[in-house]
XYZ file of N, CA and C in Angstrom:
813
model
N 71.211 6.842 -36.900
C 70.932 7.338 -35.401
C 69.328 7.861 -35.813
N 69.295 8.410 -37.000
C 67.943 9.049 -37.433
C 66.930 7.918 -37.519
N 67.419 6.764 -37.947
C 66.297 5.522 -38.079
C 65.794 5.315 -36.419
N 66.770 5.198 -35.592
C 66.755 4.739 -34.477
C 65.657 5.797 -33.635
N 66.107 6.970 -33.858
C 65.008 8.036 -33.385
C 63.643 8.024 -33.958
N 63.369 7.699 -35.121
C 62.151 7.333 -35.797
C 61.562 6.033 -35.115
N 62.216 5.047 -35.078
C 61.680 3.884 -34.410
C 61.238 4.309 -32.931
N 61.797 5.090 -32.207
C 61.578 5.135 -30.966
C 60.324 6.087 -30.919
N 60.231 6.893 -31.981
C 58.858 7.875 -31.817
C 57.877 6.823 -32.266
N 57.970 5.919 -33.145
C 56.895 5.362 -33.672
C 56.312 4.187 -32.378
N 57.326 3.735 -31.716
C 57.008 2.872 -30.572
C 56.271 3.766 -29.757
N 56.631 4.862 -29.151
C 56.266 5.588 -28.321
C 54.483 6.126 -28.775
N 54.530 6.281 -29.816
C 53.154 6.964 -30.600
C 52.155 5.503 -30.347
N 52.732 4.091 -30.425
C 51.933 3.222 -30.731
C 51.530 2.935 -29.096
N 52.528 2.882 -28.014
C 52.112 2.834 -26.585
C 51.001 3.688 -26.292
N 51.372 5.080 -26.524
C 50.175 6.077 -26.373
C 49.009 5.984 -26.775
N 49.018 5.013 -27.966
C 47.463 5.167 -28.770
C 46.963 3.557 -27.856
N 47.750 3.129 -27.781
C 47.242 1.701 -27.032
C 46.633 2.162 -25.821
N 47.417 2.993 -24.832
C 46.729 3.638 -23.788
C 45.531 4.176 -23.896
N 45.623 5.064 -25.150
C 44.424 5.500 -24.913
C 42.758 4.899 -25.297
N 43.434 3.712 -26.196
C 42.240 3.012 -26.340
C 41.937 2.307 -25.504
N 42.854 1.681 -24.474
C 42.428 0.881 -23.378
C 41.617 1.699 -22.234
N 41.841 3.078 -22.251
C 41.047 3.970 -21.167
C 40.028 4.089 -21.691
N 39.740 4.281 -23.045
C 38.650 4.360 -23.662
C 37.624 3.287 -23.494
N 38.407 2.147 -23.668
C 37.378 0.706 -23.388
C 37.130 0.689 -21.810
N 37.907 1.080 -20.996
C 37.674 0.892 -19.739
C 36.248 2.113 -19.438
N 36.366 3.060 -19.768
C 35.436 4.150 -19.773
C 34.229 3.794 -20.262
N 34.225 2.953 -21.143
C 33.285 2.305 -21.905
C 32.415 1.398 -21.233
N 33.073 0.612 -20.740
C 32.842 -0.673 -19.983
C 32.335 -0.405 -18.790
N 32.952 0.795 -18.137
C 32.275 1.160 -16.713
C 30.804 1.932 -16.950
N 30.740 2.668 -17.938
C 29.449 3.434 -18.240
C 28.609 2.253 -18.758
N 28.777 1.216 -19.425
C 27.883 0.101 -19.924
C 27.241 -0.211 -18.618
N 28.411 -0.879 -17.708
C 27.874 -1.439 -16.477
C 26.968 -0.668 -15.658
N 27.480 0.940 -15.437
C 26.456 1.711 -14.511
C 25.119 1.519 -15.306
N 24.801 1.408 -16.568
C 23.712 1.549 -17.621
C 22.770 0.279 -17.034
N 23.645 -0.835 -17.367
C 22.823 -2.165 -16.870
C 22.586 -2.267 -15.524
N 23.152 -1.575 -14.448
C 22.936 -1.314 -13.083
C 21.544 -0.862 -12.842
N 21.624 0.227 -13.371
C 20.302 1.245 -13.505
C 19.132 0.508 -14.106
N 19.536 -0.193 -15.187
C 18.276 -0.946 -15.987
C 18.023 -2.216 -15.002
N 18.690 -2.915 -14.397
C 18.378 -3.831 -13.578
C 17.566 -3.241 -12.271
N 17.812 -2.426 -11.910
C 17.161 -1.627 -10.773
C 15.952 -1.269 -11.137
N 15.605 -0.734 -12.260
C 14.265 -0.280 -12.822
C 13.161 -1.402 -13.003
N 13.973 -2.600 -13.042
C 13.227 -4.099 -13.273
C 12.936 -4.550 -11.851
N 13.051 -4.258 -10.908
C 13.234 -4.689 -9.637
C 11.628 -4.363 -9.404
N 10.891 -5.630 -9.034
C 9.699 -5.368 -8.400
C 9.612 -4.856 -6.990
N 8.595 -3.678 -6.914
C 8.561 -3.383 -5.371
C 7.967 -4.374 -4.478
N 8.160 -4.355 -3.352
C 7.639 -5.014 -2.415
C 6.218 -4.444 -1.901
N 5.258 -5.155 -2.021
C 3.734 -4.653 -1.574
C 3.464 -4.879 -0.178
N 3.124 -3.818 0.419
C 3.073 -4.016 2.077
C 1.229 -3.760 2.268
N 0.529 -4.473 2.546
C -0.804 -4.598 2.786
C -1.177 -4.446 4.169
N -1.849 -3.301 4.258
C -2.145 -3.123 5.819
C -3.794 -3.419 6.024
N -4.137 -4.129 6.784
C -5.537 -4.340 6.845
C -5.990 -3.299 7.891
N -7.492 -3.534 7.963
C -8.265 -2.212 8.757
C -8.684 -2.741 10.063
N -9.528 -2.366 10.765
C -10.208 -2.673 11.883
C -10.676 -3.752 11.822
N -10.884 -4.445 13.018
C -11.270 -5.836 13.316
C -10.885 -6.808 12.553
N -9.814 -6.762 11.595
C -9.196 -7.668 10.736
C -7.849 -7.956 11.226
N -7.172 -9.209 10.596
C -5.759 -9.032 10.557
C -5.329 -9.456 9.258
N -3.744 -9.660 8.952
C -3.245 -10.225 7.790
C -3.798 -11.131 6.954
N -4.789 -11.930 7.476
C -5.185 -12.903 6.620
C -6.380 -12.572 5.890
N -7.029 -11.347 5.939
C -8.085 -10.684 5.200
C -7.597 -10.419 3.759
N -6.034 -10.478 3.696
C -5.480 -10.290 2.468
C -5.326 -11.837 1.567
N -5.327 -12.836 2.316
C -4.815 -13.949 1.696
C -5.023 -14.072 0.304
N -6.147 -14.196 -0.381
C -6.454 -13.814 -1.807
C -5.810 -13.012 -2.561
N -5.584 -11.991 -2.155
C -4.660 -10.909 -2.611
C -3.040 -11.043 -2.694
N -2.590 -11.783 -1.464
C -1.313 -11.940 -1.349
C -1.105 -13.438 -2.234
N -1.633 -14.186 -2.331
C -1.218 -15.518 -2.906
C -1.171 -14.882 -4.679
N -2.084 -14.288 -4.977
C -1.800 -13.786 -6.508
C -0.797 -13.035 -6.595
N -0.415 -12.077 -5.760
C 0.778 -11.141 -6.020
C 1.986 -12.359 -5.944
N 2.187 -12.711 -4.863
C 3.137 -13.918 -4.929
C 3.562 -14.796 -6.187
N 2.087 -15.113 -6.389
C 2.340 -15.830 -7.925
C 2.709 -15.162 -9.283
N 2.610 -13.967 -8.789
C 2.860 -13.087 -10.013
C 4.436 -12.394 -9.705
N 5.181 -12.823 -8.984
C 6.630 -12.474 -8.541
C 6.871 -11.445 -7.284
N 5.726 -11.041 -6.866
C 5.913 -9.876 -5.873
C 6.276 -10.450 -4.539
N 7.161 -9.919 -3.814
C 7.458 -9.962 -2.446
C 5.968 -9.208 -1.686
N 5.643 -9.906 -0.657
C 4.556 -9.363 -0.095
C 4.595 -9.467 1.473
N 4.359 -8.191 2.222
C 4.333 -8.167 3.556
C 3.054 -7.883 3.946
N 2.294 -8.485 4.776
C 1.036 -8.095 5.437
C 1.158 -8.161 6.881
N 1.740 -6.980 7.287
C 2.056 -6.891 9.055
C 0.762 -7.069 9.795
N 0.961 -7.416 11.012
C -0.481 -7.108 11.906
C -0.341 -5.628 12.535
N -1.275 -5.048 12.137
C -1.375 -3.725 12.648
C -2.106 -3.439 13.855
N -1.361 -2.796 14.760
C -1.878 -3.085 16.318
C -3.143 -2.539 16.458
N -3.825 -1.529 15.752
C -4.971 -0.991 16.105
C -5.185 -0.295 17.538
N -4.111 0.310 17.713
C -4.211 1.197 19.019
C -4.361 2.648 18.697
N -4.633 3.158 17.519
C -4.912 4.493 17.193
C -4.029 4.862 16.177
N -4.095 5.956 15.252
C -3.510 6.404 14.064
C -1.701 6.808 14.463
N -1.661 7.751 15.340
C -0.441 7.984 15.757
C 0.401 6.602 16.157
N -0.107 5.897 17.201
C 0.577 4.851 17.497
C 0.716 3.852 16.583
N -0.236 3.283 15.755
C 0.055 2.608 14.756
C 1.144 2.756 13.588
N 1.092 4.175 13.300
C 2.026 4.794 12.295
C 3.442 4.342 12.897
N 3.483 5.156 14.192
C 5.198 4.749 14.601
C 5.463 3.505 14.543
N 4.627 2.424 14.950
C 5.120 1.034 14.796
C 5.252 0.693 13.373
N 4.202 0.754 12.190
C 4.355 0.611 11.109
C 5.811 1.231 10.524
N 6.083 2.512 10.862
C 7.460 2.907 10.429
C 8.465 1.938 10.760
N 8.553 1.596 11.861
C 9.642 0.616 12.284
C 9.563 -0.662 11.267
N 8.483 -1.017 10.899
C 8.149 -2.391 9.943
C 8.946 -2.022 8.750
N 8.327 -0.725 8.182
C 8.798 -0.234 6.771
C 10.429 -0.464 6.737
N 11.069 0.181 7.726
C 12.429 0.385 7.823
C 13.145 -0.771 7.563
N 12.400 -2.203 7.712
C 13.246 -3.445 7.518
C 12.948 -3.728 6.143
N 12.235 -3.178 5.397
C 12.005 -3.584 4.023
C 12.831 -2.917 2.869
N 13.759 -3.245 2.599
C 14.419 -2.601 1.553
C 13.988 -2.309 0.145
N 14.389 -1.373 -0.607
C 13.841 -1.294 -1.962
C 12.404 -0.349 -2.074
N 12.106 -0.404 -3.204
C 10.759 0.199 -3.883
C 9.571 -0.492 -2.868
N 8.621 0.227 -2.704
C 7.572 -0.388 -2.039
C 6.213 0.284 -2.387
N 5.114 -0.547 -2.453
C 3.762 0.044 -2.589
C 3.162 -0.048 -1.492
N 2.457 0.784 -1.015
C 1.567 0.734 0.529
C 0.072 0.629 0.063
N -0.389 -0.335 0.559
C -2.001 -0.723 0.503
C -2.530 -0.828 1.676
N -3.870 0.092 1.794
C -4.559 0.123 2.980
C -5.955 -0.318 2.996
N -6.485 -1.076 3.752
C -8.059 -1.421 3.790
C -8.468 -0.600 4.897
N -9.689 0.073 4.606
C -10.718 0.837 5.680
C -9.848 1.647 6.474
N -9.604 1.316 7.566
C -8.763 1.919 8.520
C -7.424 2.200 8.319
N -6.847 1.149 7.554
C -5.552 1.024 7.235
C -5.301 2.037 6.107
N -6.115 2.719 5.468
C -6.027 4.031 4.437
C -5.506 5.133 4.979
N -5.822 5.130 6.224
C -5.343 6.387 6.968
C -3.881 6.130 7.535
N -3.280 4.990 7.746
C -2.207 4.837 7.947
C -1.136 5.011 6.614
N -1.727 4.303 5.780
C -1.167 4.650 4.427
C -0.803 5.804 4.010
N -1.685 6.837 4.372
C -1.572 8.417 4.187
C -0.371 8.861 4.987
N -0.545 8.323 6.270
C 0.868 8.972 7.161
C 2.223 8.418 6.789
N 2.101 7.062 6.156
C 3.296 6.444 5.904
C 3.931 6.851 4.502
N 3.104 7.574 3.592
C 3.511 8.031 2.314
C 4.597 8.605 1.954
N 5.232 9.507 3.265
C 6.595 9.794 3.010
C 7.635 9.158 3.425
N 7.428 7.807 3.645
C 8.503 6.922 3.915
C 9.542 6.736 2.536
N 10.867 6.490 2.959
C 11.746 6.279 1.688
C 11.567 5.132 0.828
N 11.316 5.055 -0.684
C 11.283 4.249 -1.222
C 9.611 3.711 -1.789
N 8.609 4.528 -0.980
C 7.378 4.640 -1.423
C 7.136 5.098 -2.673
N 6.483 4.186 -3.628
C 6.551 4.712 -4.723
C 4.939 4.905 -5.195
N 4.091 4.169 -4.759
C 2.626 4.671 -4.763
C 1.819 4.222 -3.751
N 0.458 4.502 -3.680
C -0.479 4.200 -2.427
C -1.636 3.886 -3.312
N -2.156 2.703 -2.608
C -3.415 2.121 -2.851
C -4.621 1.870 -1.692
N -5.727 2.534 -1.933
C -6.550 2.687 -0.892
C -7.955 1.530 -1.332
N -8.255 0.435 -0.634
C -9.083 -0.414 -0.879
C -10.211 -0.285 -0.032
N -11.738 0.348 -0.441
C -12.661 0.672 0.446
C -12.053 1.348 1.491
N -11.497 2.491 1.565
C -10.603 3.141 2.392
C -10.717 4.331 2.829
N -10.296 4.852 3.901
C -10.237 6.262 4.366
C -9.075 6.600 3.517
N -9.310 8.095 2.997
C -8.268 8.865 2.740
C -8.422 10.267 3.281
N -7.891 10.462 4.531
C -8.483 11.787 5.110
C -7.170 12.831 4.798
N -7.577 13.881 5.039
C -6.729 15.294 5.172
C -6.480 15.429 6.775
N -5.167 16.171 6.590
C -4.709 16.559 8.125
C -5.983 17.403 8.920
N -6.001 16.709 10.352
C -6.712 17.249 11.144
C -7.904 16.722 11.184
N -8.594 15.901 9.821
C -10.009 15.450 10.234
C -9.761 14.088 11.211
N -11.118 13.437 11.353
C -11.189 12.224 11.825
C -12.075 11.350 11.023
N -11.753 10.016 11.305
C -12.516 9.014 10.708
C -13.789 8.956 10.761
N -13.944 9.207 12.102
C -15.627 9.253 12.571
C -16.491 10.340 11.859
N -15.522 11.438 11.730
C -16.674 12.652 11.086
C -16.705 12.325 9.538
N -15.523 11.997 9.054
C -15.644 11.520 7.524
C -16.809 10.258 6.966
N -16.913 9.517 8.087
C -17.680 8.528 7.901
C -19.178 8.861 7.934
N -19.479 10.058 8.810
C -20.795 10.302 8.975
C -21.366 11.445 8.208
N -20.221 12.076 7.352
C -20.332 13.216 6.509
C -21.568 12.753 5.071
N -21.355 11.717 5.008
C -22.167 10.846 3.803
C -23.300 9.885 3.970
N -24.213 9.902 3.793
C -25.534 8.449 4.211
C -25.169 7.505 3.479
N -25.373 6.323 4.587
C -24.984 5.122 3.598
C -24.342 4.027 4.596
N -23.439 4.468 5.492
C -22.764 3.453 6.305
C -23.628 3.053 7.464
N -23.602 2.020 7.636
C -24.377 1.255 8.682
C -23.649 0.809 9.834
N -22.115 1.069 9.865
C -20.932 0.510 10.790
C -21.631 0.737 12.133
N -22.073 1.965 12.467
C -22.506 2.373 13.979
C -23.234 1.459 14.519
N -24.309 0.861 13.558
C -25.297 -0.156 13.901
C -24.736 -1.436 14.646
N -23.501 -1.849 14.236
C -23.219 -3.226 14.599
C -21.908 -3.179 15.537
N -21.532 -1.692 15.860
C -20.341 -1.574 17.090
C -20.853 -1.931 18.191
N -19.929 -2.866 19.219
C -19.842 -3.281 20.610
C -18.765 -2.705 21.188
N -18.862 -1.885 22.021
C -17.746 -1.126 22.924
C -17.150 -2.254 23.946
N -16.132 -2.583 24.124
C -15.459 -3.496 25.073
C -14.601 -2.329 26.122
N -15.345 -2.247 27.237
C -14.448 -1.330 28.468
C -13.680 -2.133 29.246
N -12.526 -1.632 29.256
C -11.094 -2.313 30.410
C -10.575 -1.326 31.095
N -9.653 -1.447 32.001
C -9.082 -0.840 32.753
C -8.461 0.597 32.115
N -7.727 0.029 30.700
C -7.066 0.977 30.009
C -7.755 1.507 29.053
N -9.218 1.685 28.803
C -9.901 2.297 27.788
C -11.052 1.401 27.491
N -11.322 1.916 26.137
C -12.314 1.188 25.540
C -12.075 0.878 23.962
N -12.346 -0.277 23.522
C -12.387 -0.636 22.373
C -13.545 -0.829 21.443
N -13.261 -0.879 20.662
C -14.859 -1.418 19.665
C -14.718 -2.643 18.668
N -15.568 -3.517 18.940
C -15.680 -4.806 18.168
C -16.772 -4.609 17.296
N -17.118 -5.725 16.477
C -18.488 -5.902 15.865
C -19.138 -7.025 16.549
N -20.423 -6.868 16.248
C -21.530 -7.772 16.597
C -21.630 -9.161 15.775
N -21.122 -10.294 16.321
C -20.940 -11.441 15.320
C -22.350 -11.883 14.712
N -23.601 -11.081 15.375
C -24.932 -11.569 14.921
C -25.372 -10.875 13.866
N -24.805 -9.549 13.801
C -25.295 -8.547 12.793
C -24.374 -7.919 11.905
N -23.045 -8.265 11.987
C -21.935 -7.463 11.221
C -22.170 -8.151 9.907
N -22.360 -9.442 9.755
C -21.959 -10.045 8.503
C -22.501 -9.202 7.241
N -23.794 -9.141 7.333
C -24.376 -8.114 6.096
C -23.874 -6.722 5.794
N -23.502 -6.125 6.973
C -22.467 -4.927 6.821
C -21.153 -4.918 6.245
N -20.396 -5.735 6.847
C -19.214 -6.174 6.176
C -18.917 -6.740 4.994
N -19.887 -8.050 4.933
C -19.515 -8.867 3.852
C -20.468 -9.457 3.257
N -21.416 -8.445 2.508
C -22.606 -9.154 2.456
C -22.269 -10.056 0.824
N -21.368 -10.041 0.308
C -21.386 -10.690 -1.049
C -20.308 -11.898 -0.721
N -20.274 -12.389 0.645
C -19.242 -13.316 0.963
C -20.243 -14.519 1.577
N -20.148 -15.715 1.371
C -20.864 -16.797 2.075
C -20.908 -16.385 3.454
N -21.939 -16.888 3.956
C -22.421 -16.321 5.355
C -21.297 -17.114 6.404
N -21.099 -18.441 5.976
C -20.030 -19.136 6.729
C -18.899 -18.454 7.061
N -18.244 -18.265 5.747
C -17.053 -17.520 5.387
C -16.935 -16.072 6.327
N -18.179 -15.564 6.273
C -18.077 -14.300 7.069
C -18.026 -14.305 8.487
N -18.950 -15.439 9.001
C -19.043 -15.798 10.229
C -17.544 -16.140 10.949
N -16.713 -16.787 9.960
C -15.261 -17.054 10.701
C -14.667 -15.885 10.688
N -14.704 -14.714 9.783
C -13.947 -13.609 9.609
C -14.442 -12.892 11.100
N -15.682 -12.556 11.486
C -16.269 -12.002 12.598
C -15.778 -12.689 13.832
N -15.567 -14.083 14.049
C -15.244 -15.080 15.046
C -13.831 -14.520 15.399
N -13.135 -14.149 14.472
C -11.623 -13.761 14.533
C -11.180 -12.402 14.700
N -12.227 -11.576 15.065
C -11.984 -10.376 14.814
C -10.982 -9.695 15.945
N -10.347 -8.463 15.353
C -9.611 -7.677 16.388
C -10.053 -6.472 16.866
N -10.300 -6.244 17.854
C -11.077 -5.117 18.203
C -10.044 -3.624 17.965
N -10.816 -2.597 17.848
C -9.849 -1.524 17.525
C -9.904 -0.568 18.676
N -9.239 0.556 19.282
C -9.361 1.138 20.346
C -10.258 2.459 19.566
N -11.255 2.658 20.433
C -12.504 3.441 19.905
C -11.919 4.943 19.626
N -10.839 5.451 20.353
C -10.311 6.786 19.729
C -9.683 6.616 18.776
N -9.527 5.635 17.935
C -9.227 5.718 16.446
C -10.026 6.478 15.457
N -11.072 6.334 16.050
C -12.171 7.305 15.030
C -12.558 8.640 15.463
N -11.834 9.188 16.733
C -11.976 10.442 17.012
C -10.489 11.025 17.030
N -9.555 10.345 16.865
C -8.253 11.217 16.549
C -7.994 11.986 15.420
N -7.650 13.124 15.600
C -7.323 13.828 14.291
C -5.791 13.324 13.725
N -6.164 13.163 12.299
C -5.073 12.663 11.385
C -3.943 13.883 11.246
N -2.699 13.299 11.491
C -1.702 14.291 11.496
C -1.312 14.714 10.205
N -1.667 13.935 8.935
C -1.407 14.821 7.885
C -1.709 13.770 6.503
N -1.790 14.619 5.573
C -2.211 13.911 4.494
C -1.320 13.249 3.591
N -1.731 12.289 2.512
C -0.818 11.558 1.949
C -0.055 12.807 0.833
N 1.530 12.190 0.669
C 2.212 13.381 -0.259
C 1.146 13.635 -1.493
N 1.342 14.657 -1.810
C 0.487 14.999 -3.245
C 1.242 14.506 -4.462
N 2.305 14.279 -4.510
C 3.126 13.712 -5.679
C 3.013 12.359 -5.828
N 2.604 11.679 -5.031
C 2.486 10.026 -5.014
C 1.380 9.725 -5.972
N 1.524 8.780 -6.935
C 0.189 8.304 -7.435
C -0.264 7.379 -6.439
N -1.742 7.848 -6.456
C -2.743 7.137 -5.802
C -3.632 6.250 -6.570
N -4.225 5.259 -5.930
C -5.537 4.634 -6.508
C -6.390 3.907 -5.756
N -7.647 4.105 -6.109
C -8.819 3.822 -4.999
C -9.645 2.797 -5.345
N -9.611 1.624 -4.874
C -10.770 0.935 -5.267
C -11.830 0.882 -4.311
N -13.031 1.170 -4.970
C -14.344 1.672 -4.471
C -15.205 0.365 -4.552
N -15.825 -0.329 -3.594
C -16.941 -1.156 -3.538
C -18.176 -0.593 -3.775
N -19.115 -0.667 -4.640
C -20.344 0.268 -4.853
C -21.263 -0.457 -3.854
N -21.082 -1.700 -3.054
C -21.975 -1.959 -2.051
C -21.563 -2.201 -0.618
N -20.627 -1.281 -0.471
C -20.006 -0.984 0.823
C -20.994 -0.665 1.592
N -21.331 -1.326 3.080
C -21.911 -0.708 3.880
C -21.451 -0.181 5.174
N -20.120 -0.079 5.150
C -19.088 0.266 6.454
C -18.917 1.566 6.134
N -18.071 1.927 4.946
C -17.977 3.324 4.697
C -18.626 3.529 3.408
N -19.328 4.796 3.309
C -20.414 4.903 2.039
C -19.596 5.154 1.076
N -20.050 4.458 -0.426
C -19.396 4.579 -1.303
C -19.043 5.906 -1.840
N -20.350 7.086 -1.420
C -20.074 8.461 -1.809
C -18.855 9.151 -1.043
N -18.870 8.533 0.122
C -17.492 8.999 1.010
C -16.143 8.522 0.325
N -16.394 7.198 -0.160
C -14.789 7.003 -0.605
C -14.796 7.826 -1.903
N -15.870 7.947 -2.794
C -15.545 8.635 -4.164
C -15.296 10.169 -3.716
N -15.839 10.823 -2.870
C -15.378 12.287 -2.471
C -13.846 11.998 -2.019
N -13.445 11.356 -1.106
C -11.817 11.298 -0.499
C -11.256 11.027 -1.888
N -11.392 9.976 -2.697
C -10.723 9.667 -3.876
C -10.345 10.812 -4.492
N -11.224 11.497 -4.925
C -11.153 12.788 -5.971
C -10.619 13.927 -5.337
N -10.577 14.115 -3.995
C -10.040 15.252 -3.434
C -8.566 14.754 -3.186
N -8.064 13.511 -3.083
C -6.807 13.206 -3.131
C -6.205 13.130 -4.480
N -7.057 13.067 -5.801
C -6.457 13.064 -6.879
C -6.050 11.431 -7.269
N -6.874 10.619 -6.773
C -6.502 9.284 -6.642
C -7.207 8.686 -7.882
N -6.809 7.677 -9.010
C -7.458 7.046 -9.859
C -8.456 6.098 -9.315
N -9.576 6.178 -9.654
C -10.784 5.068 -8.975
C -11.138 4.267 -9.802
N -11.336 2.904 -9.211
C -11.706 1.926 -9.734
C -12.845 1.183 -9.025
N -14.070 1.432 -9.874
C -15.412 0.893 -8.703
C -15.505 -0.586 -9.074
N -15.778 -1.433 -8.267
C -16.019 -2.896 -8.248
C -17.734 -2.887 -7.730
N -18.231 -3.194 -8.996
C -20.083 -3.216 -8.782
C -20.387 -4.235 -7.853
N -21.185 -3.914 -6.783
C -22.038 -4.826 -6.070
C -20.835 -5.284 -4.780
N -19.590 -5.041 -4.630
C -18.615 -5.717 -3.730
C -18.955 -4.919 -2.486
N -18.757 -5.591 -1.477
C -18.894 -5.174 -0.039
C -17.638 -4.763 0.631
N -17.713 -4.283 1.771
C -16.472 -3.630 2.431
C -15.507 -4.474 2.307
N -15.502 -5.922 2.361
C -14.373 -6.968 2.184
C -14.323 -7.386 0.746
N -13.864 -6.190 0.262
C -13.773 -6.451 -1.578
C -12.234 -7.138 -1.548
N -11.535 -7.224 -0.943
C -10.001 -7.704 -0.921
C -10.567 -9.123 -0.532
N -11.526 -9.539 -0.097
C -11.858 -10.841 0.059
C -12.731 -11.469 -0.910
N -13.576 -10.741 -1.216
C -14.936 -11.449 -2.266
C -14.258 -10.914 -3.706
N -13.785 -10.152 -4.039
C -13.042 -9.537 -5.318
C -11.605 -9.519 -5.496
N -10.883 -10.478 -5.063
C -9.221 -10.350 -4.812
C -8.457 -10.340 -5.945
N -9.223 -10.713 -7.086
C -8.313 -10.781 -8.455
C -8.581 -9.233 -8.855
N -9.725 -8.732 -8.801
C -9.853 -7.147 -9.123
C -9.089 -6.250 -8.288
N -8.897 -6.570 -6.988
C -8.073 -5.841 -6.038
C -6.789 -6.042 -6.574
N -6.257 -7.180 -6.896
C -4.846 -7.361 -7.034
C -4.632 -6.944 -8.502
N -5.179 -6.732 -9.421
C -5.058 -6.160 -10.779
C -4.714 -4.617 -10.446
N -5.586 -3.810 -9.504
C -5.116 -2.546 -9.304
C -3.880 -2.167 -8.574
N -3.612 -3.150 -7.580
C -2.068 -2.973 -6.843
C -1.188 -3.091 -7.778
N -1.182 -3.950 -8.952
C -0.161 -4.702 -10.002
C -0.033 -3.189 -10.808
N -0.990 -2.587 -10.934
C -1.070 -1.339 -12.039
C -0.116 -0.356 -11.090
N -0.619 -0.267 -10.014
C 0.131 0.959 -9.114
C 1.676 0.517 -9.069
N 1.885 -0.837 -8.874
C 3.344 -1.437 -8.731
C 4.169 -1.105 -9.971
N 3.456 -0.975 -11.398
C 4.150 -0.641 -12.458
C 4.189 0.738 -12.632
């Protein structure tokens, strides 16, 4: 009888021991799976959202888009309505809601103001401003652009009046040297011919909010910009705490003329 009791105890200990080992293995496997999933998530490249500026469309990002896609990034370059900061921000929030996962927002010129308004969107990890406005709450783009000498944009604007209001276009005969001095004249002429006018009130509408202070920010500053004065771009970048990258001699359409340099900054922000 004693031997039977001892064998039963031994069997019970063995079973319990096996259960402990099995539970430990299950816990370890679960932890490993969780760590693996977290590691995999950290390796997911963010989607790059490219917001064009006034007078432009998504094709102005073509050189940057092709480089980013070649490097494995998903890219979205939506058509900005150009109906004013509040209206465009509202529309673009809907666009961003369709893009899962982490995102890097990039804005050119007027698009910079929109990037600032959208910085509080879930999943946004960094902001990039390319020859762009970086306004504070309550400021207007027109006032910012006139605060520093060097902008010649006012000299090439043409108003378009219609029953619903006033839009602004650029004069196709004179806009090339202001917007695209470092781009072949024929290419600049194609850009201007396909321009999309912006509502005039976009430059007098007070901005609702500044970009979130905690988000990393980068600013590409073309030193030959004649649409937004480089001094204004440096001032806004410094005030926002953005890392500045200057592209010597580049025009306002630096994303077209220097797409490689702009892409490098975007990928730095994405990492």
